[in-house]
Tab-separated table of C-alpha atoms in Angstrom:
chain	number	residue	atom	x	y	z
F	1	UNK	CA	0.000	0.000	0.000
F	2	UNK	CA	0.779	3.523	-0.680
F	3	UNK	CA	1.675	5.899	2.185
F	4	UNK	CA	-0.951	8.290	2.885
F	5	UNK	CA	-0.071	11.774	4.426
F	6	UNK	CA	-3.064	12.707	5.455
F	7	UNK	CA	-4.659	10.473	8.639
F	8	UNK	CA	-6.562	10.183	11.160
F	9	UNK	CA	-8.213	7.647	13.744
F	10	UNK	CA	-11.283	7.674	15.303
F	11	UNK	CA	-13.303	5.345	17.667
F	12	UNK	CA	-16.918	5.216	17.316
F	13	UNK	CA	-19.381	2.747	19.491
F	14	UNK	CA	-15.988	1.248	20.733
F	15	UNK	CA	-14.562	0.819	17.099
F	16	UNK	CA	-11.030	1.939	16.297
F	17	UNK	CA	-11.098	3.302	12.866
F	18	UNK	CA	-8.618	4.714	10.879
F	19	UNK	CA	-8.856	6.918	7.773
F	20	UNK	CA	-6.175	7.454	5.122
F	21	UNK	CA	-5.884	9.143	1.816
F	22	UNK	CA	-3.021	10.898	-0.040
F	23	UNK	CA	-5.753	13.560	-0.597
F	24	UNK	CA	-6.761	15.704	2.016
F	25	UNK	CA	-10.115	16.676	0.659
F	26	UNK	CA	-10.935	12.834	0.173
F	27	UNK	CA	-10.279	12.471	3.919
F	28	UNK	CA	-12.149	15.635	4.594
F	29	UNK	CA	-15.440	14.204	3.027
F	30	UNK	CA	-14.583	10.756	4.698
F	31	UNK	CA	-14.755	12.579	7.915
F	32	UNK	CA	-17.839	14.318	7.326
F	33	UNK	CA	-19.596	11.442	5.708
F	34	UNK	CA	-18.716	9.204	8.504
F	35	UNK	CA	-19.659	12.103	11.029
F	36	UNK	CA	-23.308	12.056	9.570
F	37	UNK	CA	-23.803	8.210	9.395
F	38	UNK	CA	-23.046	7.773	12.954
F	39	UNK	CA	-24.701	10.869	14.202
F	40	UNK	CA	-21.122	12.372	15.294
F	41	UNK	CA	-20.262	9.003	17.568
F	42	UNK	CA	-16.877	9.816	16.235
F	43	UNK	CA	-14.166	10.998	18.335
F	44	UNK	CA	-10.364	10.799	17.474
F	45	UNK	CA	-8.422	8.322	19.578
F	46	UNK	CA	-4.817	7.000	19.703
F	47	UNK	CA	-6.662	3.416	19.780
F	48	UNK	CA	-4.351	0.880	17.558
F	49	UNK	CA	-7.645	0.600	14.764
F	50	UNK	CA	-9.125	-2.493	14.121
F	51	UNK	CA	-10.321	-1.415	10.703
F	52	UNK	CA	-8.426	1.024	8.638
F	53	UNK	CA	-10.085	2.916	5.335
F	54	UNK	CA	-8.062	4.266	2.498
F	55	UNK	CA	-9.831	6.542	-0.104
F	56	UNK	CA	-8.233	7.329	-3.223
F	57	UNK	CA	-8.907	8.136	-6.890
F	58	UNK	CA	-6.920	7.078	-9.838
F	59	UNK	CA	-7.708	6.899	-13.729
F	60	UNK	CA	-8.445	3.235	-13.903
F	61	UNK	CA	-10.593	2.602	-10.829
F	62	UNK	CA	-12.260	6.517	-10.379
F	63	UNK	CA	-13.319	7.189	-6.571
F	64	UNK	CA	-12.657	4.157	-4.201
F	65	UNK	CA	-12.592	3.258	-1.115
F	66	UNK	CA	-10.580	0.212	0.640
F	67	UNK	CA	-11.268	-1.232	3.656
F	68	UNK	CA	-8.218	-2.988	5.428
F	69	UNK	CA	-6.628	-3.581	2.199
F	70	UNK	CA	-9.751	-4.760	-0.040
F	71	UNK	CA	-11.763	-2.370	-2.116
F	72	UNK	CA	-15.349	-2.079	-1.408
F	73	UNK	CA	-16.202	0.651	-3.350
F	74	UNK	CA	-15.584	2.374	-7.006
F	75	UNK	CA	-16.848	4.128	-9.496
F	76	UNK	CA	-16.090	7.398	-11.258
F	77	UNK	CA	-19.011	9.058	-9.417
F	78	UNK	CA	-17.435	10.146	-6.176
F	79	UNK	CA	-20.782	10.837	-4.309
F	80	UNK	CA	-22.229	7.299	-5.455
F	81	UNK	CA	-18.968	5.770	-3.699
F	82	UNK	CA	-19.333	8.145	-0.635
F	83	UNK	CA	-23.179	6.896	0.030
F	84	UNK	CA	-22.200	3.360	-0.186
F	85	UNK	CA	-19.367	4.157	2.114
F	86	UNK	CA	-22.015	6.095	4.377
F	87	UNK	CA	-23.783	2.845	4.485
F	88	UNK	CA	-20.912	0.443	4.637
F	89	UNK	CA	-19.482	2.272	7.501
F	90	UNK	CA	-22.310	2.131	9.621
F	91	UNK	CA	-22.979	-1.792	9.167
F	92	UNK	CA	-19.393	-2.516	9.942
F	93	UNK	CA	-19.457	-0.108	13.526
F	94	UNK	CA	-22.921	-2.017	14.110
F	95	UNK	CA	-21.109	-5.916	13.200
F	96	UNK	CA	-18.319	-4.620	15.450
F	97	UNK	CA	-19.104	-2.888	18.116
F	98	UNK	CA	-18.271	-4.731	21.348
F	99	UNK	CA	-20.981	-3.333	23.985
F	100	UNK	CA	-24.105	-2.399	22.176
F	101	UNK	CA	-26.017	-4.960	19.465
F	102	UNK	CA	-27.266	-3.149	16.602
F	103	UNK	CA	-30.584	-4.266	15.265
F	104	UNK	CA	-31.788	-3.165	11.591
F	105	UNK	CA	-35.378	-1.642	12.800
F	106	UNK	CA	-37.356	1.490	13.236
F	107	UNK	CA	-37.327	2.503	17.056
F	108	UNK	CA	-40.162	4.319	19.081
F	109	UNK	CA	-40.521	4.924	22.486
F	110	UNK	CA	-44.137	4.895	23.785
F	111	UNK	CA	-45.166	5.574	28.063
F	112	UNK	CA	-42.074	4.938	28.501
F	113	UNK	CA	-40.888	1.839	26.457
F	114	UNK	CA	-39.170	1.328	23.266
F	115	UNK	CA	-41.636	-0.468	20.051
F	116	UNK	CA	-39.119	-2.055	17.887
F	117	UNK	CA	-40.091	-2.708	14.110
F	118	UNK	CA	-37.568	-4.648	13.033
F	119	UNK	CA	-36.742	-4.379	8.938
F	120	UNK	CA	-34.619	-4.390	6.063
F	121	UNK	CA	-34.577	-1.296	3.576
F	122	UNK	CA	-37.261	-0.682	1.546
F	123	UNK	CA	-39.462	-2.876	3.980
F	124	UNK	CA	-41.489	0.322	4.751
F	125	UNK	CA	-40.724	0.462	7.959
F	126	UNK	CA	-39.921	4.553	8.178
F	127	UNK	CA	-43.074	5.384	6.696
F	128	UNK	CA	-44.479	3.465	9.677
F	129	UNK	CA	-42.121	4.967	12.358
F	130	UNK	CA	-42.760	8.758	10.872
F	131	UNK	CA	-46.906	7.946	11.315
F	132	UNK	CA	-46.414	6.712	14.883
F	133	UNK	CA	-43.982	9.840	15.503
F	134	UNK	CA	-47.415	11.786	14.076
F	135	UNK	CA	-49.780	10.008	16.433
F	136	UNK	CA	-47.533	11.267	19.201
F	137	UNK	CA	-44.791	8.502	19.652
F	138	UNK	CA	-41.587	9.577	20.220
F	139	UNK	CA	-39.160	9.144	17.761
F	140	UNK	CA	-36.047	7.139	18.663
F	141	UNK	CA	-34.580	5.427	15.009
F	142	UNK	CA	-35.629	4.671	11.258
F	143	UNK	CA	-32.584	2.366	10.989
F	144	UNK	CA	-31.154	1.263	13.870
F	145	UNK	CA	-32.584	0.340	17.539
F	146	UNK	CA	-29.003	0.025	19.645
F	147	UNK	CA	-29.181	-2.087	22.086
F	148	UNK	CA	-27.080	-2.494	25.260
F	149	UNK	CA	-26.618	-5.272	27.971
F	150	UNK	CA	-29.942	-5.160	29.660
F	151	UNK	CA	-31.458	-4.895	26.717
F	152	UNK	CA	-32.451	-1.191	27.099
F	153	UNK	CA	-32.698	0.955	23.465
F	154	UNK	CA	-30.334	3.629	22.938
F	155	UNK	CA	-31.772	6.680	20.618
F	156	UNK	CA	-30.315	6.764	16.932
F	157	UNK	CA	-32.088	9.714	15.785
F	158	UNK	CA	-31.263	10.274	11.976
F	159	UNK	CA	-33.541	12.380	10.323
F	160	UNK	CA	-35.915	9.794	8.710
F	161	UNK	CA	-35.000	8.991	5.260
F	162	UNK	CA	-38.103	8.669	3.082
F	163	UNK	CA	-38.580	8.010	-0.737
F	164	UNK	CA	-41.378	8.881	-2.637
F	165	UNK	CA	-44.169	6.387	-3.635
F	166	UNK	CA	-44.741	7.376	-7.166
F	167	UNK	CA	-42.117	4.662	-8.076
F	168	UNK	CA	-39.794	6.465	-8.957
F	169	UNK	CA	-38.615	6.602	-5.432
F	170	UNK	CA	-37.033	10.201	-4.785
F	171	UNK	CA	-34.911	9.755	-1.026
F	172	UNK	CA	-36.071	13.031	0.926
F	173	UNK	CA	-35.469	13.571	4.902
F	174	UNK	CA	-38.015	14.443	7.646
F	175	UNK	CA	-36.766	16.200	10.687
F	176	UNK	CA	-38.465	14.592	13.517
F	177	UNK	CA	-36.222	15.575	16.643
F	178	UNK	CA	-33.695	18.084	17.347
F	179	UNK	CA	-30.203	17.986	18.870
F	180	UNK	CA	-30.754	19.137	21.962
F	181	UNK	CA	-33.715	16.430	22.572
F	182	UNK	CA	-30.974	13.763	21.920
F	183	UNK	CA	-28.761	14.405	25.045
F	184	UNK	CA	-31.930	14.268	26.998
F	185	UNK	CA	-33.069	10.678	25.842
F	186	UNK	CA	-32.387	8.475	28.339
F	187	UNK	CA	-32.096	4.366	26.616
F	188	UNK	CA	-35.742	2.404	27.219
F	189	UNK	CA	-36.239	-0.790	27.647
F	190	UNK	CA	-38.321	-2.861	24.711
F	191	UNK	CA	-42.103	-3.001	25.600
F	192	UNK	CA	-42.782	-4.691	22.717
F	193	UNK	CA	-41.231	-6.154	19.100
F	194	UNK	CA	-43.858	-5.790	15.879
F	195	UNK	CA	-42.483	-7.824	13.300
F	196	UNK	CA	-44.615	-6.762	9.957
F	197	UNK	CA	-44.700	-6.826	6.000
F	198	UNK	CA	-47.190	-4.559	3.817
F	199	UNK	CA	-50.033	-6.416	2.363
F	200	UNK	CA	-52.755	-3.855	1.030
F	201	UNK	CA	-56.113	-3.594	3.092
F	202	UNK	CA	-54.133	-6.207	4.978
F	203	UNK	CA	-56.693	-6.209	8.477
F	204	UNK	CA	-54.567	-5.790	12.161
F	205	UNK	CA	-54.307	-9.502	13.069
F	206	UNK	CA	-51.935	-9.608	15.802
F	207	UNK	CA	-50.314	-13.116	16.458
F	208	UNK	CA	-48.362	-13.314	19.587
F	209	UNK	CA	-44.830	-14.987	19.815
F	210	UNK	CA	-42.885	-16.606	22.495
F	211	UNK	CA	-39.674	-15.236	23.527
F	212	UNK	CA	-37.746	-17.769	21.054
F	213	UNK	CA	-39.647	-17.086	18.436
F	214	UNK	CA	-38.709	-13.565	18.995
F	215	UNK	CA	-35.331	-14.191	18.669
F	216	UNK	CA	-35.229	-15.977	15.753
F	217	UNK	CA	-37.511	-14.264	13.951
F	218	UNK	CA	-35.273	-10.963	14.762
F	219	UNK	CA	-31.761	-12.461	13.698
F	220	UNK	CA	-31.612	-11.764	10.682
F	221	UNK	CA	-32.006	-8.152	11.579
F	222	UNK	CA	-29.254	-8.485	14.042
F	223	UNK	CA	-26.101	-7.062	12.629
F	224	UNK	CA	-23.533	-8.602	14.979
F	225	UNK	CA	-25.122	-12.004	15.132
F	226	UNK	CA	-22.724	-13.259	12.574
F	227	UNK	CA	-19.269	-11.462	14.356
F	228	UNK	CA	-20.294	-11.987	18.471
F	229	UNK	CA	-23.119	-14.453	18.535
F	230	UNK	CA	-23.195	-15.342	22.023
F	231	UNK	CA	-23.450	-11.570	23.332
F	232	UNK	CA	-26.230	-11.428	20.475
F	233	UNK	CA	-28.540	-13.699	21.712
F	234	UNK	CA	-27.930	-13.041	24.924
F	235	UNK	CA	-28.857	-9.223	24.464
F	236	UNK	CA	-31.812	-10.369	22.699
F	237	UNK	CA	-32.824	-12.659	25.598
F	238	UNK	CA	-32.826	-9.651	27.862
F	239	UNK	CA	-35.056	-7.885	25.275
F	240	UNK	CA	-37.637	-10.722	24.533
F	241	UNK	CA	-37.953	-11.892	27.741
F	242	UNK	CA	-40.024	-9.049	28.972
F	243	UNK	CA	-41.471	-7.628	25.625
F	244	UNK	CA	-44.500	-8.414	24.085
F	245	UNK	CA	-43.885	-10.007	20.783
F	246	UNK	CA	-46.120	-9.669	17.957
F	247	UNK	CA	-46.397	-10.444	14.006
F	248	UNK	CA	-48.929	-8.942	11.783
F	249	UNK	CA	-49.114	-7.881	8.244
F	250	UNK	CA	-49.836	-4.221	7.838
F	251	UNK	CA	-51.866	-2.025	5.518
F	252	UNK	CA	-51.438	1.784	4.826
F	253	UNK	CA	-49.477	3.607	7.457
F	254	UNK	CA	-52.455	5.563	9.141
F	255	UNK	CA	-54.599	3.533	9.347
F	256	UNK	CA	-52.593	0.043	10.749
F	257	UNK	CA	-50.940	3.048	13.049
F	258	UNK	CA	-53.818	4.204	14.931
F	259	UNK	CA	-55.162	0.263	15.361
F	260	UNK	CA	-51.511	-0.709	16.690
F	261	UNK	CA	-51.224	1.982	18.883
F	262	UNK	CA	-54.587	1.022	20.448
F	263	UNK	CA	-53.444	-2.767	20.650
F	264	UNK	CA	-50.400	-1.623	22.302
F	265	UNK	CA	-52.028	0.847	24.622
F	266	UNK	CA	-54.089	-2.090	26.093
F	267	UNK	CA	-50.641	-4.852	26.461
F	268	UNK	CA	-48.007	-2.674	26.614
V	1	UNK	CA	-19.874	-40.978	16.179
V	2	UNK	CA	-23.805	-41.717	16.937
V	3	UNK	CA	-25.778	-44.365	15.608
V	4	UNK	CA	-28.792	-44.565	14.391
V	5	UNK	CA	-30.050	-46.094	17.563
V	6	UNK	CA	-28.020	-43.855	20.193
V	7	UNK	CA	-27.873	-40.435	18.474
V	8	UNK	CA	-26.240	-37.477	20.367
V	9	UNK	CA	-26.734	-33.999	20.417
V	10	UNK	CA	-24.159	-31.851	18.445
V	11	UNK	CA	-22.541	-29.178	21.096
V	12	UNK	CA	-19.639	-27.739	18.569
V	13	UNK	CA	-20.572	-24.321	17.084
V	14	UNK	CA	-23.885	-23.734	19.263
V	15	UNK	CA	-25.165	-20.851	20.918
V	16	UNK	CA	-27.918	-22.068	22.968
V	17	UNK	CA	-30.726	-20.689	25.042
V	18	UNK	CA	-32.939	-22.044	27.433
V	19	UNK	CA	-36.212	-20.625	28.112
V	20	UNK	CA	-38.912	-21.171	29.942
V	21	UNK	CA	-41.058	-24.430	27.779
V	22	UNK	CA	-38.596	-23.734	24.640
V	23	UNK	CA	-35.350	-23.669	23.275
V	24	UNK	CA	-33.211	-21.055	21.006
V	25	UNK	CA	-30.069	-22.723	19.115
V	26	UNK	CA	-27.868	-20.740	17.078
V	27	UNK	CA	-25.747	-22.332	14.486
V	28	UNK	CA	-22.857	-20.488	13.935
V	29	UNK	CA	-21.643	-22.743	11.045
V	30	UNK	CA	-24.851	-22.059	8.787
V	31	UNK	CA	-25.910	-18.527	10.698
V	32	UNK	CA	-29.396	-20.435	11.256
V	33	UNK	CA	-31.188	-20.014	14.447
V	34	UNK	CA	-33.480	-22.584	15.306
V	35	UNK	CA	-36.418	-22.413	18.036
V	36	UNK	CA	-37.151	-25.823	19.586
V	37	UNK	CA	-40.578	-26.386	21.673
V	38	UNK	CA	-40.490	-28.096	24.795
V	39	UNK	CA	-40.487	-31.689	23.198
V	40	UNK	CA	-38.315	-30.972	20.804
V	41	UNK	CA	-35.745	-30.052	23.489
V	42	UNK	CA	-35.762	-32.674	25.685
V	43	UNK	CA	-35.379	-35.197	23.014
V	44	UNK	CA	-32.443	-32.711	21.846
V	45	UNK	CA	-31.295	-32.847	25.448
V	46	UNK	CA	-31.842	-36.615	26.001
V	47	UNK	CA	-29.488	-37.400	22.546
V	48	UNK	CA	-26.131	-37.973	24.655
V	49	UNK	CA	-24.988	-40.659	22.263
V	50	UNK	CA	-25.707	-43.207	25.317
V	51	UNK	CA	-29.598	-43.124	25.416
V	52	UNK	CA	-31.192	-45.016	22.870
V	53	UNK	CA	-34.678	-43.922	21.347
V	54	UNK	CA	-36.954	-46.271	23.992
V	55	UNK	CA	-34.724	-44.519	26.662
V	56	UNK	CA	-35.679	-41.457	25.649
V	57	UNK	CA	-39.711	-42.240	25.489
V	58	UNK	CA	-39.076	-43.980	28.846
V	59	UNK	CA	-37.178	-40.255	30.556
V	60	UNK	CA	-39.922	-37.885	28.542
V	61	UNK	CA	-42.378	-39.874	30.622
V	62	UNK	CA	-41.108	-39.980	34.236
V	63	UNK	CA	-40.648	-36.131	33.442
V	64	UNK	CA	-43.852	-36.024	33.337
V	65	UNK	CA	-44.386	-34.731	29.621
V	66	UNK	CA	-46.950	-37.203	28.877
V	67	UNK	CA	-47.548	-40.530	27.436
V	68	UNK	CA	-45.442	-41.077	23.926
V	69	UNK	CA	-44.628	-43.776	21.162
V	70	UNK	CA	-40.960	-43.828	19.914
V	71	UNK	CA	-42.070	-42.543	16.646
V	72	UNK	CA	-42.904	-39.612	18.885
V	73	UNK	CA	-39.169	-39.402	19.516
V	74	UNK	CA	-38.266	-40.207	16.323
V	75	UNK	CA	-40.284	-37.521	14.896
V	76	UNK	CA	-37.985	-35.210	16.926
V	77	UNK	CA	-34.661	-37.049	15.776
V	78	UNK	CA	-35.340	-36.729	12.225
V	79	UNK	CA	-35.908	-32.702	12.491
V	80	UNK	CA	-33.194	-32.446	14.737
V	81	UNK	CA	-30.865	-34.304	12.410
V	82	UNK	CA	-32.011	-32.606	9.206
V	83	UNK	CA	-31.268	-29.373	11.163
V	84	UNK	CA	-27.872	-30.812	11.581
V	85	UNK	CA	-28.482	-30.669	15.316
V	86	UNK	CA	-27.105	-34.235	16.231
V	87	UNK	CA	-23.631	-35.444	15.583
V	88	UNK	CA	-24.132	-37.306	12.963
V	89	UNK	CA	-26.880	-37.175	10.617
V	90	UNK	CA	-29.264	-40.361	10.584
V	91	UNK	CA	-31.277	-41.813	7.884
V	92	UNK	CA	-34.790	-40.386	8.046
V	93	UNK	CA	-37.261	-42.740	9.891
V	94	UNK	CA	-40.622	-41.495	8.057
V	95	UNK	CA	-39.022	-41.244	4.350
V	96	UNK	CA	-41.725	-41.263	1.860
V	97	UNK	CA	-44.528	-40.121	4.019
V	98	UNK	CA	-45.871	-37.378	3.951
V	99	UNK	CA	-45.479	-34.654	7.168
V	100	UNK	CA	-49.076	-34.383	7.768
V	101	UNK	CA	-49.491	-38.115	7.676
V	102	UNK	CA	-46.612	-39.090	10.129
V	103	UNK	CA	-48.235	-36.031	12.107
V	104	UNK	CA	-51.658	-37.745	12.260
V	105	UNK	CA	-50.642	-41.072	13.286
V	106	UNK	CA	-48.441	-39.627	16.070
V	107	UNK	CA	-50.665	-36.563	17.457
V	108	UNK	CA	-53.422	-39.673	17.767
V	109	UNK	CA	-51.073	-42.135	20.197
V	110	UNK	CA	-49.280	-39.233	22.095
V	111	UNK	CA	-50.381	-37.002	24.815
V	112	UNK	CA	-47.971	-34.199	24.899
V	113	UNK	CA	-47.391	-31.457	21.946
V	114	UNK	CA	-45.547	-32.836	19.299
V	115	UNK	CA	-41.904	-32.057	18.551
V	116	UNK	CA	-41.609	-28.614	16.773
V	117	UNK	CA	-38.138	-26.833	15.180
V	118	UNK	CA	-38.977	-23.748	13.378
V	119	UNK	CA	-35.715	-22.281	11.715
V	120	UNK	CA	-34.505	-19.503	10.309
V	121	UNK	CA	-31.584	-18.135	8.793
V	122	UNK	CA	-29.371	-15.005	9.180
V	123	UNK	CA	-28.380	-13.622	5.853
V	124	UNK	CA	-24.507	-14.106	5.204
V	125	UNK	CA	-23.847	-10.235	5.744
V	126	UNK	CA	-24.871	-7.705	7.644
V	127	UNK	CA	-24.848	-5.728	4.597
V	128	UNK	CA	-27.475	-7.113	3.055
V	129	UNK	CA	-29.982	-5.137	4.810
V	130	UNK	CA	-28.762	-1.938	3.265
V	131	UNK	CA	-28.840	-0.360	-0.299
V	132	UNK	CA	-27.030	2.034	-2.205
V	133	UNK	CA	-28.826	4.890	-4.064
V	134	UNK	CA	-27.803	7.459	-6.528
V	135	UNK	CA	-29.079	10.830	-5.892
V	136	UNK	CA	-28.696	12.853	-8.892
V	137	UNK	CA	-31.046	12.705	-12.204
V	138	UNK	CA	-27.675	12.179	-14.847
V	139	UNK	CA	-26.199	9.629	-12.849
V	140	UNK	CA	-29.158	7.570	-12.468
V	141	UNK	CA	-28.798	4.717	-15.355
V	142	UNK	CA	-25.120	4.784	-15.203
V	143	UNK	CA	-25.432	4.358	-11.274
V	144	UNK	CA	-27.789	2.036	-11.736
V	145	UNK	CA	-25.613	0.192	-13.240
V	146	UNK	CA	-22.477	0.567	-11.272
V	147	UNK	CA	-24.528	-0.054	-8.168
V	148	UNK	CA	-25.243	-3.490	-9.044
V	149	UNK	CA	-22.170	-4.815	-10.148
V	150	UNK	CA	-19.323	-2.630	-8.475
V	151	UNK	CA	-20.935	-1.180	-5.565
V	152	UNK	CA	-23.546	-3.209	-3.635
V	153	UNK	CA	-22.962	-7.252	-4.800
V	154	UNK	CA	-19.469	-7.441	-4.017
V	155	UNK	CA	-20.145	-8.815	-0.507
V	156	UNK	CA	-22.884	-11.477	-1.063
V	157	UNK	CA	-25.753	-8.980	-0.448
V	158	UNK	CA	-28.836	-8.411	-2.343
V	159	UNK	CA	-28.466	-5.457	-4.934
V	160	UNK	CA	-30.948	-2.965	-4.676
V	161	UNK	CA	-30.637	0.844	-5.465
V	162	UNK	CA	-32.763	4.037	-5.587
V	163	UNK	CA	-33.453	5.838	-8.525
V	164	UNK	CA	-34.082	9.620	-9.618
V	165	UNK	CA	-35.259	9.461	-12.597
């Protein structure tokens, strides 16, 4: 490898990361990418890093980025390569990080406790979260619920990333919650887990699920379950063992909202 | 190495949580997790390659699970094995027969709920629950593109991308 001049490590969630480049506007925009996908968990360390990421440019690969030797991304469009780093580097701090289990899945908190909708993209899931958020829930994630030891879900407050539904499907962000509200949130514990998949004029047919069942169904959501299984499950124990569980299929936003909302006011 | 007669329990590579009247086992080696109903995991936990099956009807009994045949057990076994759960993977006892049949005959001669694995399995990276989008009108069929083959199936996810079009 090339030496870069320009450097700099970072830990975020417990990760040691290191960025490179021999361009110090690449590693200006890898900073402030990375700053925005993990809503500024990024502080510089003298941590030996566990993963390091080199970003370059040259005439036969365009914009690319390497992580620990291996390119993941290129393409002569340097934003295109940017948002799949944005995306790629959260993943990795959520496969990695040693304390908290990242879960793919829209977060509310409601009286109290955290509704977790667990999903993969395009599964609908932040038009659901920003239609709670409307009905007065309070808005905690529309990507990731971060979970810690007991269980308990720690706020990651993105602005929620919409697309349009004309099919041509524009990205757009809704401002939900404001800095200041985020240093306030304290981490609540799951009250319940809605596992659920759009089916038009679908009706709300709750079907409950025992705690295994819950933690099955959720692994594939789970990002470290492949990296740290034990502390996986074992985090997910904590959370299913005292949530209620529930799988339904859902119709249009407003109207399943209001109908879970009243199921959950009644159970939860 | 089990037989067919005395199968044990596979330990290697397991994750495994007990709960209350189930079971949660996660295979590492295939990134599966399986959920095991009571039944199921006492058989599972009877299979310590000592035990044969009329053993393990006789200890489901004096735990007082109910009254059960050793297809009952055998019904477990053969999930369990399929599931790559046990050692060493046995012949199937009810080849040829269809589910609901062998679940007929059994559910009519046993009194406890029959032997249930439900599985699932964890996609191969965490990446595949992402996607990569381009966000500006002229690169839109050229991203398209690039997104699927360069930028997003390079890790043994699921391409999908956003368009602006």
């Amino acid at each position: 490898m090339t030496s870069a001049p320009y450097s700099q490590n970072f830990i975020s969630f417990g990760v040691p990361i290191r960025f490179e480049s021999r361009n110090a506007r690449l590693l200006e925009k890898a900073i402030k990418t990375a700053n925005k996908a993990l809503i500024g968990n990024l502080r510089p360390t003298q941590k030996r890093p566990d993963h390091t990421f080199v970003f370059g440019r040259n005439k036969e690969l365009g914009a690319f980025v390497e992580h620990n030797g291996a390119i993941i991304a290129e393409n002569e469009i340097e934003r295109g390569v940017f948002k799949y780093f944005d995306s790629y580097l959260r993943v990795r701090i959520g496969e990695y990080c040693p304390d908290r289990v990242f879960i793919h899945s829209g977060a509310v908190g409601i009286n109290g406790k955290a509704l977790l909708i667990p999903g993969n993209s395009f599964s609908g899931k932040s038009t659901l979260v920003l239609e709670l958020v409307k009905l007065g829930a309070e808005y905690l994630s529309d990507e990731f619920a971060i979970l810690d030891k007991r269980g308990r879900v720690h706020p990651y407050a993105r602005p929620i990333n919409m697309r349009t539904t004309d099919g041509k499907y524009r990205p757009y962000t809704v401002n939900v919650t404001d800095k200041a509200d985020l240093k306030k949130k304290k981490p609540l514990p799951v009250g319940a887990v809605l596992f659920t998949s759009y089916k038009e004029n679908a009706p709300f047919r709750p079907k409950r699920l025992t705690p295994a069942e819950g933690i099955m169904t959720i692994t594939p959501y789970t990002l470290p379950i492949l990296v740290n299984p034990a502390y996986s499950i074992q985090v997910l124990h904590e959370v299913m063992n005292g949530a209620l569980i529930v799988q339904s299929k859902r119709t249009h936003a407003p109207r399943f909202g209001e109908k879970l909302l009243q199921y959950l006011a009644k159970l939860m | 190495m089990s037989d067919s007669h005395t199968p044990k329990a596979r330990k290697r590579g397991l994750v495994v949580q007990e709960m209350p009247g189930e079971m949660l086992v996660y295979d590492t080696e295939t990134n599966k997790a399986h959920c095991l109903n009571d039944s199921a995991a006492f058989v599972w936990a009877s299979c310590d390659g000592v035990n044969t099956v009329s053993d393990i009807v006789r200890e489901f009994e004096a735990n007082s699970k109910g009254t059960v045949t050793e297809d009952f057990v055998w019904l477990a076994i053969d999930q369990l094995s399929s599931k790559g759960l046990l050692e060493a993977k046995l012949e199937p006892k009810f080849k040829g027969k269809s589910r609901r049949d062998v679940l007929k005959t059994i559910g009519l001669v046993s009194v406890a709920a029959l032997p249930i694995i439900a599985s699932l399995a964890a996609p191969q990276s965490a990446l595949a629950a992402t996607s990569c989008n381009c966000s500006k009108e002229s690169d839109c069929t050229f991203q398209a593109a690039s997104c699927m083959n360069l930028m997003c199936d390079n890790r043994g996810m699921t391409p999908s991308f956003t368009c602006n079009q």
